[in-house]
PDB file of C-alpha atoms in Angstrom:
ATOM      1  CA  MET A 221      23.227  31.567  36.091  1.00 92.00           C
ATOM      2  CA  LEU A 222      20.170  29.600  34.993  1.00 96.00           C
ATOM      3  CA  ILE A 223      17.048  31.722  34.576  1.00 97.00           C
ATOM      4  CA  ALA A 224      13.499  30.733  33.639  1.00 97.00           C
ATOM      5  CA  ASN A 225      11.030  33.412  32.581  1.00 98.00           C
ATOM      6  CA  ASN A 226       7.260  32.770  32.409  1.00 98.00           C
ATOM      7  CA  ILE A 227       7.551  29.043  31.763  1.00 97.00           C
ATOM      8  CA  SER A 228       4.251  27.220  31.141  1.00 98.00           C
ATOM      9  CA  LYS A 229       3.363  23.641  30.217  1.00 97.00           C
ATOM     10  CA  THR A 230      -0.010  22.030  29.507  1.00 97.00           C
ATOM     11  CA  TYR A 231      -0.793  18.305  29.248  1.00 93.00           C
ATOM     12  CA  GLU A 232      -4.195  17.163  27.993  1.00 91.00           C
ATOM     13  CA  ASN A 233      -5.764  20.578  28.596  1.00 92.00           C
ATOM     14  CA  GLU A 234      -4.428  20.712  32.171  1.00 94.00           C
ATOM     15  CA  LYS A 235      -1.931  23.444  33.085  1.00 96.00           C
ATOM     16  CA  ILE A 236       0.930  21.633  34.801  1.00 97.00           C
ATOM     17  CA  ILE A 237       3.331  24.595  34.987  1.00 98.00           C
ATOM     18  CA  ASP A 238       1.796  28.061  35.073  1.00 97.00           C
ATOM     19  CA  LYS A 239       4.030  31.043  34.224  1.00 97.00           C
ATOM     20  CA  VAL A 240       6.894  30.050  36.504  1.00 98.00           C
ATOM     21  CA  SER A 241       9.910  32.345  36.782  1.00 98.00           C
ATOM     22  CA  LEU A 242      13.000  31.591  38.854  1.00 97.00           C
ATOM     23  CA  SER A 243      16.773  31.820  38.857  1.00 96.00           C
ATOM     24  CA  ILE A 244      19.498  29.441  40.012  1.00 94.00           C
ATOM     25  CA  LYS A 245      22.822  31.049  40.829  1.00 91.00           C
ATOM     26  CA  ALA A 246      26.187  29.431  40.202  1.00 87.00           C
ATOM     27  CA  GLY A 247      27.397  27.319  43.103  1.00 88.00           C
ATOM     28  CA  GLU A 248      24.121  27.483  45.022  1.00 93.00           C
ATOM     29  CA  MET A 249      21.527  24.906  45.989  1.00 94.00           C
ATOM     30  CA  THR A 250      17.872  25.408  45.182  1.00 96.00           C
ATOM     31  CA  VAL A 251      15.408  23.004  46.788  1.00 96.00           C
ATOM     32  CA  LEU A 252      11.990  22.452  45.259  1.00 97.00           C
ATOM     33  CA  ILE A 253       9.266  21.260  47.629  1.00 96.00           C
ATOM     34  CA  GLY A 254       5.550  20.733  47.283  1.00 95.00           C
ATOM     35  CA  PRO A 255       2.759  18.144  47.188  1.00 95.00           C
ATOM     36  CA  SER A 256       2.708  15.213  44.789  1.00 93.00           C
ATOM     37  CA  GLY A 257       1.265  16.210  41.449  1.00 93.00           C
ATOM     38  CA  GLY A 258       2.187  19.848  41.984  1.00 95.00           C
ATOM     39  CA  GLY A 259       4.431  19.992  38.917  1.00 96.00           C
ATOM     40  CA  LYS A 260       7.888  19.584  40.495  1.00 96.00           C
ATOM     41  CA  SER A 261       9.193  16.813  38.227  1.00 95.00           C
ATOM     42  CA  THR A 262       7.812  18.496  35.115  1.00 96.00           C
ATOM     43  CA  LEU A 263       9.515  21.751  36.076  1.00 97.00           C
ATOM     44  CA  LEU A 264      12.800  19.924  36.653  1.00 96.00           C
ATOM     45  CA  ARG A 265      12.588  18.273  33.227  1.00 95.00           C
ATOM     46  CA  ILE A 266      11.892  21.664  31.650  1.00 96.00           C
ATOM     47  CA  LEU A 267      14.808  23.340  33.423  1.00 96.00           C
ATOM     48  CA  SER A 268      17.126  20.503  32.425  1.00 94.00           C
ATOM     49  CA  MET A 269      15.966  21.091  28.812  1.00 93.00           C
ATOM     50  CA  LEU A 270      14.638  17.569  28.367  1.00 91.00           C
ATOM     51  CA  THR A 271      10.995  18.613  28.057  1.00 93.00           C
ATOM     52  CA  PRO A 272      10.206  21.814  26.146  1.00 92.00           C
ATOM     53  CA  PRO A 273       7.696  24.196  27.746  1.00 95.00           C
ATOM     54  CA  ASP A 274       4.843  25.536  25.648  1.00 96.00           C
ATOM     55  CA  GLU A 275       5.992  29.093  26.201  1.00 96.00           C
ATOM     56  CA  GLY A 276       8.571  31.153  28.032  1.00 97.00           C
ATOM     57  CA  GLU A 277      12.319  31.503  28.002  1.00 96.00           C
ATOM     58  CA  ILE A 278      15.296  29.768  29.568  1.00 96.00           C
ATOM     59  CA  ILE A 279      18.623  31.559  29.839  1.00 96.00           C
ATOM     60  CA  LEU A 280      21.701  29.458  30.527  1.00 94.00           C
ATOM     61  CA  ASN A 281      24.640  31.748  31.156  1.00 90.00           C
ATOM     62  CA  ASP A 282      24.867  33.754  27.901  1.00 88.00           C
ATOM     63  CA  ASN A 283      22.560  31.530  25.829  1.00 94.00           C
ATOM     64  CA  LYS A 284      18.835  32.225  25.433  1.00 94.00           C
ATOM     65  CA  TYR A 285      16.292  29.561  24.488  1.00 94.00           C
ATOM     66  CA  LYS A 286      12.836  30.866  23.554  1.00 94.00           C
ATOM     67  CA  PHE A 287       9.781  28.619  23.464  1.00 94.00           C
ATOM     68  CA  PRO A 288       7.945  27.230  21.665  1.00 91.00           C
ATOM     69  CA  LEU A 289      10.963  25.968  19.759  1.00 83.00           C
ATOM     70  CA  PRO A 290      10.919  25.986  15.960  1.00 75.00           C
ATOM     71  CA  LYS A 291      12.642  22.585  16.000  1.00 75.00           C
ATOM     72  CA  ASN A 292      13.010  19.374  17.990  1.00 75.00           C
ATOM     73  CA  ILE A 293      14.516  20.001  21.434  1.00 75.00           C
ATOM     74  CA  ASN A 294      17.341  17.572  20.629  1.00 76.00           C
ATOM     75  CA  GLU A 295      18.403  19.846  17.768  1.00 77.00           C
ATOM     76  CA  ILE A 296      18.678  23.084  19.746  1.00 84.00           C
ATOM     77  CA  SER A 297      21.879  25.047  19.460  1.00 85.00           C
ATOM     78  CA  PRO A 298      24.046  25.523  21.362  1.00 89.00           C
ATOM     79  CA  ARG A 299      23.343  22.252  23.125  1.00 89.00           C
ATOM     80  CA  PRO A 300      22.928  22.758  26.888  1.00 92.00           C
ATOM     81  CA  TRP A 301      24.162  19.263  27.756  1.00 90.00           C
ATOM     82  CA  PRO A 302      26.233  18.133  29.587  1.00 90.00           C
ATOM     83  CA  GLU A 303      26.556  21.559  31.215  1.00 92.00           C
ATOM     84  CA  LEU A 304      23.017  20.765  32.375  1.00 94.00           C
ATOM     85  CA  THR A 305      22.668  17.229  33.715  1.00 94.00           C
ATOM     86  CA  ALA A 306      19.785  15.481  35.488  1.00 94.00           C
ATOM     87  CA  VAL A 307      19.371  12.415  37.688  1.00 93.00           C
ATOM     88  CA  PHE A 308      15.892  10.915  38.071  1.00 89.00           C
ATOM     89  CA  GLN A 309      14.299   8.559  40.600  1.00 81.00           C
ATOM     90  CA  GLN A 310      14.429   5.680  38.122  1.00 83.00           C
ATOM     91  CA  LEU A 311      18.247   6.139  37.812  1.00 84.00           C
ATOM     92  CA  PHE A 312      18.329   4.468  34.347  1.00 90.00           C
ATOM     93  CA  LEU A 313      21.462   2.441  35.044  1.00 95.00           C
ATOM     94  CA  TRP A 314      22.280  -0.129  32.366  1.00 95.00           C
ATOM     95  CA  PRO A 315      21.721  -3.544  34.006  1.00 96.00           C
ATOM     96  CA  HIS A 316      24.268  -5.372  31.809  1.00 97.00           C
ATOM     97  CA  MET A 317      27.106  -3.042  32.882  1.00 97.00           C
ATOM     98  CA  THR A 318      28.920  -2.791  36.195  1.00 97.00           C
ATOM     99  CA  LEU A 319      28.579   0.478  38.083  1.00 97.00           C
ATOM    100  CA  ARG A 320      32.096   1.375  36.930  1.00 97.00           C
ATOM    101  CA  GLU A 321      31.092   0.839  33.305  1.00 97.00           C
ATOM    102  CA  ASN A 322      27.820   2.719  33.818  1.00 96.00           C
ATOM    103  CA  ILE A 323      29.697   5.763  35.063  1.00 97.00           C
ATOM    104  CA  ILE A 324      32.593   5.855  32.621  1.00 96.00           C
ATOM    105  CA  PHE A 325      30.779   4.956  29.384  1.00 94.00           C
ATOM    106  CA  PRO A 326      28.978   8.310  28.864  1.00 92.00           C
ATOM    107  CA  ALA A 327      32.135  10.234  29.800  1.00 94.00           C
ATOM    108  CA  LEU A 328      34.068   8.799  26.862  1.00 92.00           C
ATOM    109  CA  ASN A 329      32.037  11.084  24.590  1.00 89.00           C
ATOM    110  CA  ILE A 330      33.679  14.168  26.093  1.00 89.00           C
ATOM    111  CA  LEU A 331      36.875  12.913  27.782  1.00 91.00           C
ATOM    112  CA  ASN A 332      39.692  10.691  26.598  1.00 93.00           C
ATOM    113  CA  GLU A 333      40.094   7.360  28.372  1.00 91.00           C
ATOM    114  CA  GLU A 334      42.903   8.551  30.657  1.00 94.00           C
ATOM    115  CA  GLU A 335      40.959  11.654  31.747  1.00 94.00           C
ATOM    116  CA  ALA A 336      37.798   9.632  32.304  1.00 94.00           C
ATOM    117  CA  LYS A 337      39.616   7.108  34.506  1.00 94.00           C
ATOM    118  CA  LYS A 338      41.176   9.907  36.560  1.00 95.00           C
ATOM    119  CA  GLU A 339      37.789  11.557  37.077  1.00 94.00           C
ATOM    120  CA  LEU A 340      36.247   8.203  37.983  1.00 96.00           C
ATOM    121  CA  ASP A 341      38.938   7.492  40.580  1.00 96.00           C
ATOM    122  CA  GLU A 342      38.181  10.844  42.237  1.00 93.00           C
ATOM    123  CA  LEU A 343      34.450  10.106  42.256  1.00 93.00           C
ATOM    124  CA  ILE A 344      34.988   6.629  43.700  1.00 94.00           C
ATOM    125  CA  GLU A 345      36.849   8.232  46.585  1.00 92.00           C
ATOM    126  CA  LEU A 346      34.354  11.080  47.003  1.00 86.00           C
ATOM    127  CA  PHE A 347      31.353   8.738  47.069  1.00 86.00           C
ATOM    128  CA  ASP A 348      33.102   5.894  48.942  1.00 89.00           C
ATOM    129  CA  MET A 349      32.286   3.387  46.186  1.00 94.00           C
ATOM    130  CA  ALA A 350      35.448   1.239  46.114  1.00 97.00           C
ATOM    131  CA  SER A 351      33.755  -1.761  47.733  1.00 97.00           C
ATOM    132  CA  PHE A 352      30.974  -2.022  45.139  1.00 97.00           C
ATOM    133  CA  ILE A 353      32.104  -0.158  42.020  1.00 98.00           C
ATOM    134  CA  ASP A 354      32.651  -3.373  40.031  1.00 98.00           C
ATOM    135  CA  LYS A 355      29.297  -4.901  40.890  1.00 98.00           C
ATOM    136  CA  TYR A 356      26.235  -4.896  38.643  1.00 98.00           C
ATOM    137  CA  PRO A 357      23.250  -2.735  39.635  1.00 96.00           C
ATOM    138  CA  ASN A 358      21.179  -5.723  40.803  1.00 96.00           C
ATOM    139  CA  GLU A 359      24.001  -6.698  43.166  1.00 97.00           C
ATOM    140  CA  THR A 360      23.977  -3.380  45.019  1.00 95.00           C
ATOM    141  CA  SER A 361      21.729  -1.489  47.428  1.00 90.00           C
ATOM    142  CA  GLY A 362      19.478   1.414  46.531  1.00 85.00           C
ATOM    143  CA  GLY A 363      21.846   3.877  48.164  1.00 85.00           C
ATOM    144  CA  GLN A 364      24.822   2.490  46.253  1.00 90.00           C
ATOM    145  CA  ARG A 365      22.948   2.766  42.957  1.00 91.00           C
ATOM    146  CA  GLN A 366      21.943   6.333  43.825  1.00 88.00           C
ATOM    147  CA  ARG A 367      25.578   7.271  44.398  1.00 89.00           C
ATOM    148  CA  ALA A 368      26.576   5.665  41.105  1.00 93.00           C
ATOM    149  CA  ALA A 369      23.862   7.541  39.201  1.00 93.00           C
ATOM    150  CA  ILE A 370      24.964  10.869  40.665  1.00 91.00           C
ATOM    151  CA  ALA A 371      28.603  10.021  39.903  1.00 93.00           C
ATOM    152  CA  ARG A 372      27.631   9.209  36.309  1.00 94.00           C
ATOM    153  CA  ALA A 373      26.161  12.691  35.996  1.00 93.00           C
ATOM    154  CA  LEU A 374      29.125  14.389  37.663  1.00 92.00           C
ATOM    155  CA  ILE A 375      31.781  12.739  35.517  1.00 94.00           C
ATOM    156  CA  LEU A 376      30.314  14.760  32.639  1.00 93.00           C
ATOM    157  CA  GLN A 377      31.540  17.847  34.545  1.00 91.00           C
ATOM    158  CA  PRO A 378      28.234  19.758  34.587  1.00 94.00           C
ATOM    159  CA  SER A 379      27.849  23.265  35.951  1.00 93.00           C
ATOM    160  CA  TYR A 380      24.218  22.526  36.895  1.00 95.00           C
ATOM    161  CA  ILE A 381      22.852  19.239  38.185  1.00 95.00           C
ATOM    162  CA  MET A 382      19.125  18.532  38.625  1.00 95.00           C
ATOM    163  CA  LEU A 383      18.077  15.800  41.055  1.00 94.00           C
ATOM    164  CA  ASP A 384      14.535  14.430  41.186  1.00 93.00           C
ATOM    165  CA  GLU A 385      13.773  12.849  44.582  1.00 87.00           C
ATOM    166  CA  VAL A 386      17.019  10.873  44.558  1.00 82.00           C
ATOM    167  CA  THR A 387      16.586   9.922  48.223  1.00 78.00           C
ATOM    168  CA  SER A 388      12.903   8.962  48.156  1.00 73.00           C
ATOM    169  CA  ALA A 389      13.462   5.190  48.089  1.00 68.00           C
ATOM    170  CA  LEU A 390      16.270   5.195  50.652  1.00 72.00           C
ATOM    171  CA  ASP A 391      16.287   4.531  54.370  1.00 75.00           C
ATOM    172  CA  ILE A 392      17.396   7.284  56.743  1.00 78.00           C
ATOM    173  CA  GLU A 393      21.064   6.228  56.819  1.00 79.00           C
ATOM    174  CA  GLN A 394      21.373   5.877  53.029  1.00 74.00           C
ATOM    175  CA  ALA A 395      19.587   9.178  52.446  1.00 78.00           C
ATOM    176  CA  ALA A 396      21.969  10.904  54.859  1.00 80.00           C
ATOM    177  CA  LYS A 397      24.956   9.645  52.835  1.00 79.00           C
ATOM    178  CA  VAL A 398      23.533  10.961  49.565  1.00 79.00           C
ATOM    179  CA  LEU A 399      22.640  14.320  51.112  1.00 81.00           C
ATOM    180  CA  ASP A 400      26.164  14.590  52.524  1.00 83.00           C
ATOM    181  CA  ILE A 401      27.476  14.150  48.986  1.00 82.00           C
ATOM    182  CA  LEU A 402      25.309  17.046  47.824  1.00 83.00           C
ATOM    183  CA  LYS A 403      26.890  19.275  50.457  1.00 83.00           C
ATOM    184  CA  LYS A 404      30.295  18.392  48.996  1.00 82.00           C
ATOM    185  CA  LEU A 405      29.121  19.228  45.475  1.00 84.00           C
ATOM    186  CA  LYS A 406      27.958  22.627  46.634  1.00 84.00           C
ATOM    187  CA  LYS A 407      31.458  23.318  47.920  1.00 83.00           C
ATOM    188  CA  LYS A 408      32.777  22.455  44.435  1.00 84.00           C
ATOM    189  CA  ASN A 409      30.743  25.382  43.024  1.00 87.00           C
ATOM    190  CA  ILE A 410      28.253  23.107  41.236  1.00 91.00           C
ATOM    191  CA  SER A 411      24.723  24.496  41.095  1.00 94.00           C
ATOM    192  CA  ILE A 412      22.120  22.040  42.372  1.00 95.00           C
ATOM    193  CA  LEU A 413      18.372  21.900  41.902  1.00 96.00           C
ATOM    194  CA  LEU A 414      16.939  19.254  44.215  1.00 95.00           C
ATOM    195  CA  ILE A 415      13.411  17.956  44.586  1.00 95.00           C
ATOM    196  CA  THR A 416      13.115  16.442  48.041  1.00 90.00           C
ATOM    197  CA  HIS A 417      10.719  15.763  50.897  1.00 85.00           C
ATOM    198  CA  HIS A 418      13.571  16.172  53.408  1.00 84.00           C
ATOM    199  CA  VAL A 419      12.486  19.580  54.666  1.00 88.00           C
ATOM    200  CA  ASN A 420      15.088  19.683  57.447  1.00 85.00           C
ATOM    201  CA  PHE A 421      17.863  19.157  54.924  1.00 83.00           C
ATOM    202  CA  ALA A 422      16.483  21.995  52.824  1.00 89.00           C
ATOM    203  CA  LYS A 423      16.402  24.192  55.901  1.00 89.00           C
ATOM    204  CA  ASP A 424      20.063  23.442  56.668  1.00 86.00           C
ATOM    205  CA  VAL A 425      21.784  23.769  53.296  1.00 86.00           C
ATOM    206  CA  ALA A 426      19.544  25.366  50.654  1.00 93.00           C
ATOM    207  CA  ASN A 427      20.314  28.869  49.450  1.00 94.00           C
ATOM    208  CA  GLN A 428      16.838  29.047  47.951  1.00 97.00           C
ATOM    209  CA  ILE A 429      13.679  27.099  48.721  1.00 97.00           C
ATOM    210  CA  ILE A 430      10.733  27.098  46.320  1.00 97.00           C
ATOM    211  CA  PHE A 431       7.278  25.821  47.241  1.00 98.00           C
ATOM    212  CA  LEU A 432       5.415  24.728  44.106  1.00 97.00           C
ATOM    213  CA  ASP A 433       1.736  23.805  44.126  1.00 97.00           C
ATOM    214  CA  LYS A 434      -0.603  23.298  41.170  1.00 96.00           C
ATOM    215  CA  GLY A 435       2.114  24.473  38.806  1.00 97.00           C
ATOM    216  CA  LYS A 436       2.672  27.810  40.521  1.00 97.00           C
ATOM    217  CA  ILE A 437       5.353  29.135  42.843  1.00 98.00           C
ATOM    218  CA  ILE A 438       3.402  29.867  46.013  1.00 97.00           C
ATOM    219  CA  GLU A 439       6.314  31.051  48.148  1.00 97.00           C
ATOM    220  CA  SER A 440      10.089  31.208  47.849  1.00 97.00           C
ATOM    221  CA  GLY A 441      13.032  32.397  49.879  1.00 97.00           C
ATOM    222  CA  GLY A 442      15.615  31.098  52.331  1.00 95.00           C
ATOM    223  CA  ALA A 443      15.196  28.826  55.338  1.00 94.00           C
ATOM    224  CA  GLU A 444      12.874  31.400  56.911  1.00 96.00           C
ATOM    225  CA  ILE A 445       9.956  30.288  54.722  1.00 96.00           C
ATOM    226  CA  LEU A 446      10.086  26.885  56.431  1.00 95.00           C
ATOM    227  CA  ILE A 447      10.328  28.425  59.894  1.00 94.00           C
ATOM    228  CA  GLU A 448       7.776  31.208  59.499  1.00 95.00           C
ATOM    229  CA  PRO A 449       5.858  30.635  56.252  1.00 96.00           C
ATOM    230  CA  LYS A 450       3.710  33.528  55.113  1.00 96.00           C
ATOM    231  CA  ASN A 451       1.427  31.561  52.812  1.00 96.00           C
ATOM    232  CA  LYS A 452      -1.442  29.563  54.289  1.00 96.00           C
ATOM    233  CA  ARG A 453      -0.983  26.716  51.795  1.00 96.00           C
ATOM    234  CA  LEU A 454       2.702  26.335  52.690  1.00 96.00           C
ATOM    235  CA  LYS A 455       1.826  26.305  56.398  1.00 96.00           C
ATOM    236  CA  GLN A 456      -0.658  23.505  55.731  1.00 95.00           C
ATOM    237  CA  PHE A 457       1.891  21.525  53.686  1.00 95.00           C
ATOM    238  CA  LEU A 458       4.579  21.825  56.381  1.00 94.00           C
ATOM    239  CA  SER A 459       2.094  20.768  59.037  1.00 93.00           C
ATOM    240  CA  ILE A 460       1.324  17.592  57.079  1.00 90.00           C
ATOM    241  CA  ILE A 461       5.044  16.865  56.597  1.00 86.00           C
ATOM    242  CA  GLU A 462       5.671  17.312  60.325  1.00 83.00           C
ATOM    243  CA  SER A 463       2.783  15.064  61.329  1.00 79.00           C
ATOM    244  CA  THR A 464       3.945  12.220  59.087  1.00 74.00           C
ATOM    245  CA  SER A 465       7.680  12.392  59.839  1.00 64.00           C
TER     246      SER A 465
END
């Protein structure tokens, strides 16, 4: 289980994350929703241990990380990566490598070449990438690059994967393919934290939905919070989403 206790983060005297506490259970999907600028991406970076909070505690299985850290976050021990892995909107694919090379290169740090190729073959089949796996990023569509970026994270065999709006730049058909992949990952007992504006998807598959606004968790729960929200601010947010969809 991944647990955050009283996590806070301030940038330039502005509180971006304000005493947030949450837990992500093994093999479950948590969906983070909320308005732009509400702190979602910052919270994801904190939970994936890429940005240290100013205060609080993160517990990853049996390991506790208390903040502020006495050292650089890259020197923390035990290292939480690649058990924790994140995929961001920008994808960060290397343009001079094919998608195949992009996916397999990081894996060679933890797997031997034979193991890495076997894992890659399984991911190519899972993500239906055979037709474009040997193309360069600029030769592929946004949806194809998204699938490759998620595959690159998964080949590291994480227990927890954090996804920051990975469908935001996709059309409806491409987004549906990526979201279908996430359903398959859930069945593989991989814990997923997903930031998305696809509220209907969250309603269908999320075990936990968290509404974050101005750095605070305003309401959380199952699909019922999207059907009958108790908080006025969440009701307003859902009304705006519905009117623009």
